[in-house]
Amino acid sequence: NAGVIQTPRHKVTGKGQEATLWCEPISGHSAVFWYRQTIVQGLEFLTYFRNQAPIDDSGMPKERFSAQMPNQSHSTLKIQSTQPQDSAVYLCASSLESGYEQYFGPGTRLTVL
Amino acid sequence: GEQVEQRPPHLSVREGDSAFITCTYTDPNSYYFFWYKQEPGASLQLLMKVFSSTEINEGQGFTVLLNKKDKRLSLNLTAAHPGDSAAYFCAVSDGGSGNKLIFGTGTLLSVKP
């Protein structure tokens, strides 16, 4: 089992540019989660899909952030007009079912200059 | 919403000593509890899951205790070794949906030879 795959591992954008982060969950897992990790805020929940349907996006900044899961094998997190405060490690996790243990990918370190 | 407090933020012990980390949470309906380990530059590695019916779980070199009355979750690394040096995070499932994780602020453990 390859585990959760995230690409790219590192991304550097200029202020105002767009960033798209990719996540491939563990095969057979029906739930996909996105979290953000910073030194100041710690680990924060962003959004969650179950069987590709968006279930909870309560942690997503209302402007500029969007997430999709077009098929069971990948999810994307898109940040439009990136700002320096978006700099963080973005973590994707998947679980077999809701409420089961979540397995995390290696993360994408986003740096906005 | 759920709030999780984790103590201590930093912990330094000698090899062979025990290391004790505690989390307290607020939502009495929380049902699933997890401990994750994060080594420098790496992602989150699941150490242990604890469910509401479990009070004590033992893993390889550590013990997890859940006290639902006090809403307290603890991790005790017995006979710590330098390889245990890492950040440790507790996580509590959202009591309402049982899905998204609310993380503690983390404990940075240093085990000195």
Coordinates of N, CA and C in Angstrom, one line a residue:
Chain A
N1 N 0.9 -1.2 0.0 CA 0.0 0.0 0.0 C 0.9 1.2 0.0
A2 N 0.7 2.1 -0.9 CA 1.6 3.3 -1.1 C 1.3 4.3 -0.1
G3 N 0.2 4.3 0.6 CA -0.1 5.4 1.5 C -0.7 6.6 0.8
V4 N -1.0 7.6 1.5 CA -1.6 8.8 0.9 C -0.5 9.5 0.1
I5 N -0.8 9.9 -1.1 CA 0.2 10.6 -1.9 C -0.2 12.0 -2.1
Q6 N 0.8 12.9 -1.9 CA 0.5 14.4 -2.1 C 1.6 14.9 -3.0
T7 N 1.1 15.7 -4.0 CA 2.0 16.4 -4.9 C 1.6 17.9 -5.1
P8 N 2.5 18.8 -5.3 CA 3.9 18.6 -5.1 C 4.3 18.6 -3.6
R9 N 5.5 18.2 -3.3 CA 5.9 18.3 -1.9 C 6.2 19.7 -1.5
H10 N 6.7 20.5 -2.4 CA 7.0 21.9 -2.1 C 6.5 22.7 -3.3
K11 N 5.9 23.9 -2.9 CA 5.5 24.8 -3.9 C 5.8 26.2 -3.4
V12 N 6.3 27.0 -4.3 CA 6.6 28.4 -4.0 C 5.8 29.2 -5.0
T13 N 5.0 30.1 -4.5 CA 4.3 31.0 -5.4 C 4.5 32.5 -5.0
G14 N 4.3 33.3 -6.0 CA 4.3 34.8 -5.7 C 2.9 35.2 -5.2
K15 N 2.9 36.3 -4.5 CA 1.7 36.8 -4.0 C 0.7 37.1 -5.1
G16 N -0.5 36.6 -5.0 CA -1.5 36.8 -6.0 C -1.6 35.7 -7.0
Q17 N -0.7 34.8 -7.0 CA -0.8 33.6 -7.9 C -1.6 32.5 -7.3
E18 N -2.0 31.6 -8.2 CA -2.8 30.5 -7.8 C -2.0 29.2 -7.5
A19 N -2.4 28.5 -6.5 CA -1.8 27.2 -6.2 C -2.8 26.1 -6.1
T20 N -2.4 25.0 -6.7 CA -3.3 23.8 -6.7 C -2.5 22.6 -6.1
L21 N -3.1 22.0 -5.1 CA -2.4 20.9 -4.4 C -3.2 19.7 -4.6
W22 N -2.5 18.6 -4.8 CA -3.1 17.3 -5.2 C -3.0 16.3 -4.1
C23 N -4.0 15.4 -4.0 CA -4.0 14.4 -3.0 C -4.5 13.1 -3.6
E24 N -3.8 12.0 -3.4 CA -4.4 10.7 -3.8 C -4.5 9.8 -2.6
P25 N -5.8 9.5 -2.2 CA -6.0 8.8 -0.9 C -5.6 7.3 -1.1
I26 N -5.5 6.7 0.0 CA -5.3 5.2 0.0 C -6.4 4.5 -0.7
S27 N -6.1 3.6 -1.6 CA -7.1 2.9 -2.3 C -8.1 2.2 -1.4
G28 N -9.4 2.5 -1.7 CA -10.5 1.8 -0.9 C -11.0 2.7 0.2
H29 N -10.2 3.8 0.5 CA -10.7 4.7 1.6 C -11.8 5.6 1.0
S30 N -12.8 5.8 1.8 CA -14.0 6.6 1.3 C -14.0 8.0 1.8
A31 N -13.2 8.3 2.8 CA -13.2 9.7 3.4 C -11.8 10.3 3.2
V32 N -11.9 11.6 2.7 CA -10.6 12.4 2.5 C -10.8 13.7 3.2
F33 N -9.7 14.0 3.9 CA -9.6 15.2 4.7 C -8.5 16.1 4.3
W34 N -8.7 17.4 4.5 CA -7.6 18.4 4.3 C -7.4 19.1 5.6
Y35 N -6.1 19.3 6.0 CA -5.7 20.0 7.2 C -4.6 21.0 6.8
R36 N -4.4 22.0 7.6 CA -3.3 22.9 7.4 C -2.5 23.0 8.7
Q37 N -1.2 23.0 8.6 CA -0.3 23.1 9.8 C 0.6 24.3 9.7
T38 N 0.6 25.1 10.7 CA 1.5 26.2 10.8 C 2.0 26.3 12.3
I39 N 3.1 26.9 12.4 CA 3.7 27.0 13.8 C 2.7 27.8 14.7
V40 N 2.1 28.8 14.2 CA 1.3 29.7 15.0 C -0.1 29.0 15.3
Q41 N -0.7 28.5 14.3 CA -2.1 28.0 14.5 C -2.1 26.5 14.8
G42 N -1.0 25.8 14.6 CA -1.0 24.4 14.8 C -1.7 23.6 13.6
L43 N -2.4 22.5 13.9 CA -3.1 21.7 12.9 C -4.6 22.1 12.9
E44 N -5.0 22.6 11.7 CA -6.4 23.0 11.6 C -7.1 22.2 10.5
F45 N -8.3 21.8 10.8 CA -9.1 21.2 9.8 C -9.6 22.2 8.8
L46 N -9.6 21.8 7.5 CA -10.1 22.6 6.4 C -11.4 22.1 5.9
T47 N -11.4 20.8 5.3 CA -12.5 20.3 4.6 C -12.5 18.8 4.6
Y48 N -13.6 18.2 4.2 CA -13.7 16.7 4.3 C -14.7 16.2 3.2
F49 N -14.4 15.2 2.5 CA -15.2 14.5 1.6 C -15.5 13.1 2.0
R50 N -16.7 12.6 1.7 CA -17.0 11.2 1.9 C -17.7 10.7 0.6
N51 N -17.1 9.6 0.1 CA -17.5 9.1 -1.2 C -17.6 10.2 -2.2
Q52 N -16.6 11.0 -2.2 CA -16.4 12.1 -3.2 C -17.3 13.3 -2.9
A53 N -18.3 13.2 -2.1 CA -19.2 14.3 -1.8 C -18.7 15.2 -0.7
P54 N -18.7 16.5 -0.9 CA -18.3 17.4 0.2 C -19.2 17.3 1.4
I55 N -18.7 17.1 2.6 CA -19.5 16.9 3.8 C -19.4 18.1 4.7
D56 N -18.1 18.6 4.9 CA -17.9 19.6 5.9 C -16.8 20.5 5.4
D57 N -17.1 21.8 5.2 CA -16.0 22.7 4.7 C -15.9 23.8 5.7
S58 N -16.2 23.6 7.0 CA -16.3 24.6 8.0 C -15.0 25.3 8.3
G59 N -13.9 24.6 8.0 CA -12.6 25.2 8.2 C -11.9 26.0 7.1
M60 N -12.6 26.0 6.0 CA -12.1 26.6 4.8 C -12.3 28.1 4.8
P61 N -11.3 28.9 4.6 CA -11.5 30.3 4.4 C -12.5 30.5 3.3
K62 N -13.4 31.4 3.5 CA -14.6 31.5 2.6 C -14.2 32.0 1.2
E63 N -13.2 32.8 1.2 CA -12.7 33.4 -0.1 C -11.4 32.7 -0.5
R64 N -11.2 32.5 -1.7 CA -9.9 32.1 -2.3 C -9.6 30.6 -2.2
F65 N -10.2 29.9 -1.2 CA -10.0 28.4 -1.0 C -11.1 27.6 -1.6
S66 N -10.8 26.6 -2.3 CA -11.8 25.6 -2.8 C -11.2 24.3 -2.9
A67 N -12.1 23.2 -2.7 CA -11.6 21.9 -2.8 C -12.6 21.1 -3.6
Q68 N -12.0 20.1 -4.3 CA -12.9 19.2 -5.1 C -12.4 17.8 -5.0
M69 N -13.3 16.9 -5.3 CA -12.9 15.5 -5.4 C -13.6 14.9 -6.6
P70 N -13.1 15.0 -7.8 CA -13.8 14.6 -9.0 C -13.9 13.1 -9.1
N71 N -13.0 12.4 -8.5 CA -13.2 10.9 -8.6 C -12.6 10.3 -7.3
Q72 N -12.7 9.0 -7.1 CA -12.3 8.4 -5.8 C -10.8 8.4 -5.6
S73 N -10.1 8.7 -6.7 CA -8.6 8.5 -6.6 C -7.9 9.8 -6.4
H74 N -8.6 11.0 -6.4 CA -7.8 12.2 -6.1 C -8.7 13.3 -5.7
S75 N -8.1 14.2 -4.9 CA -8.8 15.4 -4.4 C -7.8 16.6 -4.7
T76 N -8.3 17.8 -4.9 CA -7.5 18.9 -5.1 C -7.9 20.0 -4.1
L77 N -6.9 20.8 -3.7 CA -7.2 22.0 -2.9 C -6.6 23.1 -3.7
K78 N -7.4 24.1 -4.0 CA -7.0 25.2 -4.8 C -7.1 26.5 -4.0
I79 N -6.0 27.3 -4.1 CA -5.9 28.6 -3.4 C -5.7 29.6 -4.5
Q80 N -6.7 30.5 -4.6 CA -6.6 31.6 -5.6 C -6.0 32.8 -4.9
S81 N -5.3 33.6 -5.7 CA -4.7 34.8 -5.2 C -4.0 34.6 -3.9
T82 N -3.0 33.7 -3.9 CA -2.3 33.4 -2.6 C -1.7 34.6 -1.9
Q83 N -1.7 34.5 -0.6 CA -1.2 35.6 0.2 C -0.1 35.0 1.2
P84 N 0.8 35.8 1.7 CA 1.8 35.2 2.5 C 1.3 34.4 3.7
Q85 N 0.1 34.8 4.2 CA -0.4 34.1 5.4 C -1.0 32.7 5.0
D86 N -1.0 32.4 3.7 CA -1.4 31.1 3.3 C -0.2 30.1 3.4
S87 N 1.0 30.6 3.6 CA 2.1 29.7 3.7 C 1.9 28.8 4.9
A88 N 2.1 27.5 4.6 CA 1.8 26.4 5.6 C 2.1 25.1 5.0
V89 N 2.1 24.1 5.8 CA 2.1 22.7 5.2 C 0.6 22.2 5.2
Y90 N 0.2 21.8 4.0 CA -1.1 21.3 3.8 C -1.1 19.8 3.7
L91 N -1.9 19.2 4.6 CA -1.9 17.8 4.8 C -3.2 17.2 4.4
C92 N -3.1 16.1 3.7 CA -4.2 15.4 3.2 C -4.3 14.0 4.0
A93 N -5.4 13.6 4.4 CA -5.6 12.3 5.1 C -6.7 11.6 4.5
S94 N -6.7 10.3 4.6 CA -7.8 9.4 4.2 C -8.1 8.4 5.3
S95 N -9.4 8.0 5.3 CA -9.8 6.9 6.3 C -10.7 6.0 5.6
L96 N -10.8 4.8 6.1 CA -11.6 3.8 5.5 C -13.1 4.2 5.6
E97 N -13.5 4.7 6.7 CA -14.9 5.2 6.9 C -14.8 6.4 7.8
S98 N -15.8 7.1 7.9 CA -15.9 8.2 8.8 C -15.8 7.7 10.2
G99 N -15.0 8.4 11.0 CA -14.8 8.0 12.4 C -13.6 7.1 12.6
Y100 N -13.1 6.4 11.5 CA -12.0 5.5 11.7 C -10.7 6.4 11.7
E101 N -9.6 5.7 12.0 CA -8.3 6.4 12.0 C -8.0 7.0 10.7
Q102 N -7.4 8.2 10.7 CA -7.0 8.9 9.5 C -5.5 8.7 9.3
Y103 N -5.1 8.4 8.0 CA -3.7 8.2 7.6 C -3.3 9.5 6.8
F104 N -2.2 10.0 7.2 CA -1.8 11.3 6.6 C -0.8 11.1 5.5
G105 N -0.8 12.0 4.5 CA 0.2 12.0 3.5 C 1.4 12.9 4.0
P106 N 2.4 13.0 3.2 CA 3.6 13.7 3.6 C 3.5 15.2 3.6
G107 N 2.4 15.7 3.0 CA 2.1 17.1 3.1 C 2.7 17.9 1.9
T108 N 2.2 19.0 1.6 CA 2.7 20.0 0.6 C 3.1 21.3 1.4
R109 N 4.4 21.6 1.3 CA 4.8 22.9 1.9 C 4.6 24.0 0.9
L110 N 3.7 24.9 1.2 CA 3.4 26.0 0.4 C 4.1 27.3 0.9
T111 N 4.9 27.9 0.1 CA 5.5 29.2 0.5 C 5.1 30.2 -0.4
V112 N 4.5 31.3 0.1 CA 4.0 32.4 -0.7 C 4.9 33.6 -0.4
L113 N 5.6 34.0 -1.5 CA 6.6 35.1 -1.3 C 5.9 36.5 -1.4
Chain B
G1 N -17.5 24.9 19.9 CA -17.0 23.6 19.4 C -15.9 23.0 20.3
E2 N -15.5 21.9 19.9 CA -14.5 21.1 20.7 C -13.2 21.9 20.8
Q3 N -12.6 21.9 22.0 CA -11.3 22.5 22.2 C -10.5 21.5 22.9
V4 N -9.2 21.4 22.5 CA -8.3 20.4 23.1 C -7.1 21.1 23.6
E5 N -6.8 20.9 24.8 CA -5.6 21.5 25.4 C -4.6 20.4 25.7
Q6 N -3.3 20.7 25.3 CA -2.3 19.7 25.5 C -1.1 20.2 26.3
R7 N -0.6 19.5 27.2 CA 0.5 19.9 28.1 C 1.4 18.7 28.3
P8 N 2.7 18.9 28.4 CA 3.4 20.2 28.3 C 3.7 20.5 26.8
P9 N 4.0 21.8 26.5 CA 4.4 22.1 25.1 C 5.8 21.6 24.8
H10 N 6.7 21.5 25.8 CA 8.0 21.0 25.6 C 8.3 20.0 26.7
L11 N 9.0 18.9 26.4 CA 9.4 18.0 27.4 C 10.7 17.4 27.1
S12 N 11.6 17.4 28.1 CA 13.0 16.9 27.9 C 13.2 15.8 29.0
V13 N 13.6 14.6 28.5 CA 13.8 13.5 29.5 C 15.1 12.8 29.1
R14 N 15.6 12.1 30.0 CA 16.8 11.2 29.8 C 16.4 9.9 29.3
E15 N 17.3 9.3 28.5 CA 17.0 7.9 28.0 C 16.7 7.0 29.1
G16 N 15.6 6.2 29.0 CA 15.2 5.3 30.0 C 14.1 5.9 30.9
D17 N 14.0 7.2 31.0 CA 12.9 7.8 31.8 C 11.6 7.7 31.1
S18 N 10.5 7.9 31.8 CA 9.2 8.0 31.2 C 8.8 9.4 30.8
A19 N 8.0 9.5 29.8 CA 7.5 10.9 29.4 C 6.0 10.8 29.3
F20 N 5.4 11.8 30.0 CA 3.9 11.8 30.2 C 3.4 13.1 29.6
I21 N 2.4 12.9 28.7 CA 1.7 14.0 28.0 C 0.2 13.8 28.2
T22 N -0.4 15.0 28.4 CA -1.8 14.9 28.7 C -2.6 15.9 27.8
C23 N -3.8 15.5 27.5 CA -4.7 16.3 26.7 C -6.1 16.4 27.5
T24 N -6.6 17.5 27.5 CA -8.0 17.6 28.0 C -8.9 18.2 26.9
Y25 N -10.1 17.7 26.9 CA -11.0 18.1 25.8 C -12.3 18.6 26.5
T26 N -13.2 19.2 25.7 CA -14.4 19.9 26.3 C -15.7 19.2 25.9
D27 N -15.7 18.6 24.7 CA -17.0 18.0 24.3 C -17.2 16.6 24.9
P28 N -18.2 16.5 25.7 CA -18.5 15.1 26.3 C -18.9 14.1 25.3
N29 N -19.4 14.6 24.1 CA -19.8 13.6 23.1 C -18.7 13.1 22.2
S30 N -17.5 13.6 22.5 CA -16.4 13.0 21.7 C -16.2 11.6 21.9
Y31 N -15.9 10.9 20.8 CA -16.0 9.4 20.9 C -14.7 8.7 20.5
Y32 N -14.0 9.3 19.5 CA -12.8 8.7 19.0 C -11.6 9.6 19.4
F33 N -10.5 9.0 19.8 CA -9.3 9.7 20.3 C -8.1 9.1 19.7
F34 N -7.1 9.9 19.3 CA -5.9 9.4 18.6 C -4.7 10.1 19.2
W35 N -3.6 9.4 19.1 CA -2.3 10.0 19.3 C -1.4 9.8 18.0
Y36 N -0.8 10.9 17.6 CA 0.0 10.9 16.4 C 1.4 11.4 16.8
K37 N 2.4 10.9 16.1 CA 3.8 11.3 16.2 C 4.3 11.9 15.0
Q38 N 5.0 13.0 15.1 CA 5.5 13.7 13.9 C 7.0 14.0 14.1
E39 N 7.8 13.3 13.3 CA 9.3 13.5 13.4 C 9.6 14.7 12.5
P40 N 10.8 15.3 12.8 CA 11.1 16.5 12.0 C 11.0 16.4 10.5
G41 N 10.3 17.2 9.9 CA 10.2 17.2 8.4 C 9.3 16.1 7.9
A42 N 8.7 15.4 8.8 CA 7.8 14.3 8.3 C 6.4 14.5 8.6
S43 N 5.5 13.6 8.1 CA 4.1 13.8 8.3 C 3.7 13.1 9.6
L44 N 2.4 13.0 9.8 CA 1.9 12.5 11.1 C 1.8 11.0 11.0
Q45 N 2.3 10.3 12.0 CA 2.2 8.9 12.1 C 1.3 8.5 13.2
L46 N 0.3 7.7 12.8 CA -0.7 7.2 13.8 C 0.0 6.3 14.8
L47 N -0.1 6.6 16.1 CA 0.4 5.8 17.2 C -0.6 4.9 17.8
M48 N -1.8 5.4 18.1 CA -2.8 4.7 18.8 C -4.1 5.3 18.6
K49 N -5.1 4.5 18.5 CA -6.5 5.0 18.5 C -7.2 4.5 19.7
V50 N -8.0 5.3 20.3 CA -8.7 4.9 21.5 C -10.2 5.2 21.3
F51 N -11.1 4.3 21.6 CA -12.5 4.5 21.5 C -13.1 4.6 22.9
S52 N -14.3 5.0 22.9 CA -14.9 5.4 24.2 C -15.0 4.2 25.2
S53 N -15.0 3.0 24.6 CA -15.2 1.9 25.5 C -13.8 1.4 26.1
T54 N -12.8 2.1 25.6 CA -11.4 1.6 26.0 C -10.8 2.6 27.0
E55 N -10.3 2.1 28.1 CA -9.7 3.0 29.1 C -8.2 3.0 29.0
I56 N -7.6 1.9 28.8 CA -6.2 1.8 28.7 C -5.8 1.0 27.5
N57 N -4.9 1.5 26.7 CA -4.4 0.8 25.6 C -2.9 0.8 25.7
E58 N -2.3 -0.4 25.4 CA -0.8 -0.4 25.4 C -0.3 -0.7 24.0
G59 N 0.7 0.1 23.7 CA 1.4 -0.1 22.4 C 2.8 -0.5 22.6
Q60 N 3.6 -0.4 21.6 CA 5.0 -0.7 21.7 C 5.8 0.4 22.4
G61 N 6.0 0.2 23.7 CA 6.8 1.2 24.5 C 5.9 2.4 25.0
F62 N 4.6 2.3 24.9 CA 3.8 3.4 25.5 C 2.5 2.9 25.9
T63 N 1.8 3.7 26.8 CA 0.5 3.4 27.3 C -0.4 4.6 27.1
V64 N -1.6 4.4 26.7 CA -2.6 5.5 26.5 C -3.7 5.3 27.5
L65 N -4.1 6.3 28.2 CA -5.1 6.2 29.2 C -6.2 7.2 28.8
L66 N -7.5 6.8 28.8 CA -8.6 7.7 28.5 C -9.5 7.7 29.8
N67 N -9.7 8.9 30.3 CA -10.6 9.1 31.4 C -11.8 10.0 31.0
K68 N -12.9 9.4 30.6 CA -14.0 10.2 30.1 C -14.7 11.0 31.1
K69 N -14.6 10.6 32.4 CA -15.2 11.4 33.4 C -14.5 12.8 33.5
D70 N -13.2 12.8 33.5 CA -12.4 14.0 33.5 C -12.1 14.6 32.1
K71 N -12.6 13.9 31.1 CA -12.3 14.4 29.7 C -10.8 14.6 29.5
R72 N -10.1 13.5 29.8 CA -8.6 13.6 29.8 C -8.1 12.4 29.0
L73 N -7.1 12.7 28.2 CA -6.4 11.6 27.4 C -4.9 11.8 27.7
S74 N -4.3 10.7 27.9 CA -2.8 10.8 28.2 C -2.0 9.7 27.5
L75 N -0.8 10.1 27.3 CA 0.2 9.2 26.6 C 1.4 9.1 27.5
N76 N 1.8 7.9 27.8 CA 3.0 7.7 28.7 C 3.9 6.8 27.9
L77 N 5.1 7.4 27.5 CA 6.1 6.7 26.9 C 7.0 6.1 28.0
T78 N 7.0 4.8 28.1 CA 7.8 4.2 29.1 C 9.2 3.9 28.6
A79 N 10.2 4.2 29.4 CA 11.6 3.9 29.0 C 11.9 4.5 27.6
A80 N 11.8 5.8 27.6 CA 12.0 6.6 26.3 C 13.4 6.4 25.8
H81 N 13.6 6.4 24.5 CA 14.9 6.4 23.9 C 15.0 7.5 22.9
P82 N 16.2 7.8 22.4 CA 16.4 9.0 21.5 C 15.5 8.9 20.3
G83 N 15.2 7.8 19.8 CA 14.3 7.6 18.6 C 12.9 8.1 18.9
D84 N 12.5 8.3 20.1 CA 11.2 8.8 20.5 C 11.1 10.3 20.4
S85 N 12.3 11.0 20.2 CA 12.3 12.4 20.1 C 11.5 12.8 18.8
A86 N 10.4 13.6 19.1 CA 9.5 14.0 18.0 C 8.5 14.9 18.6
A87 N 7.6 15.4 17.8 CA 6.4 16.1 18.3 C 5.2 15.1 18.4
Y88 N 4.5 15.2 19.4 CA 3.3 14.3 19.7 C 2.1 15.1 19.7
F89 N 1.1 14.7 19.0 CA -0.2 15.4 19.0 C -1.3 14.4 19.4
C90 N -2.2 14.9 20.3 CA -3.5 14.2 20.5 C -4.5 14.7 19.5
A91 N -5.5 13.9 19.2 CA -6.6 14.4 18.3 C -7.9 13.8 18.8
V92 N -8.9 14.6 18.8 CA -10.2 14.2 19.2 C -11.2 14.3 18.1
S93 N -12.0 13.3 17.8 CA -12.9 13.5 16.8 C -14.0 14.4 17.1
D94 N -14.6 15.1 16.1 CA -15.7 16.0 16.4 C -16.9 15.2 16.9
G95 N -17.3 15.6 18.1 CA -18.4 14.9 18.8 C -19.6 14.8 18.0
G96 N -19.9 15.8 17.1 CA -21.2 15.8 16.4 C -21.2 14.8 15.2
S97 N -20.2 14.9 14.4 CA -20.1 14.1 13.2 C -19.2 13.0 13.3
G98 N -18.3 12.9 14.3 CA -17.4 11.8 14.4 C -16.4 11.8 13.3
N99 N -16.1 12.9 12.6 CA -15.3 12.9 11.5 C -14.0 13.7 11.6
K100 N -14.1 15.0 11.5 CA -12.9 15.8 11.5 C -12.2 15.7 12.9
L101 N -10.9 15.8 12.8 CA -10.1 15.8 14.0 C -9.8 17.2 14.5
I102 N -9.9 17.3 15.8 CA -9.5 18.5 16.5 C -8.2 18.2 17.2
F103 N -7.1 18.8 16.9 CA -5.8 18.5 17.4 C -5.4 19.3 18.6
G104 N -4.7 18.7 19.5 CA -4.0 19.4 20.5 C -2.9 20.3 20.0
T105 N -2.3 21.1 20.8 CA -1.2 22.0 20.3 C 0.1 21.4 20.2
G106 N 0.2 20.1 20.6 CA 1.5 19.4 20.4 C 2.4 19.5 21.6
T107 N 3.2 18.4 21.7 CA 4.3 18.4 22.7 C 5.6 18.0 22.0
L108 N 6.6 18.8 22.1 CA 7.9 18.5 21.5 C 8.8 17.8 22.5
L109 N 9.0 16.5 22.3 CA 9.7 15.7 23.2 C 11.1 15.5 22.7
S110 N 12.1 15.7 23.7 CA 13.5 15.5 23.4 C 14.0 14.4 24.4
V111 N 14.5 13.4 23.9 CA 15.1 12.3 24.7 C 16.6 12.3 24.6
K112 N 17.3 12.6 25.7 CA 18.7 12.8 25.6 C 19.4 11.5 26.1
P113 N 20.5 11.1 25.4 CA 21.2 9.9 25.8 C 21.8 10.0 27.2

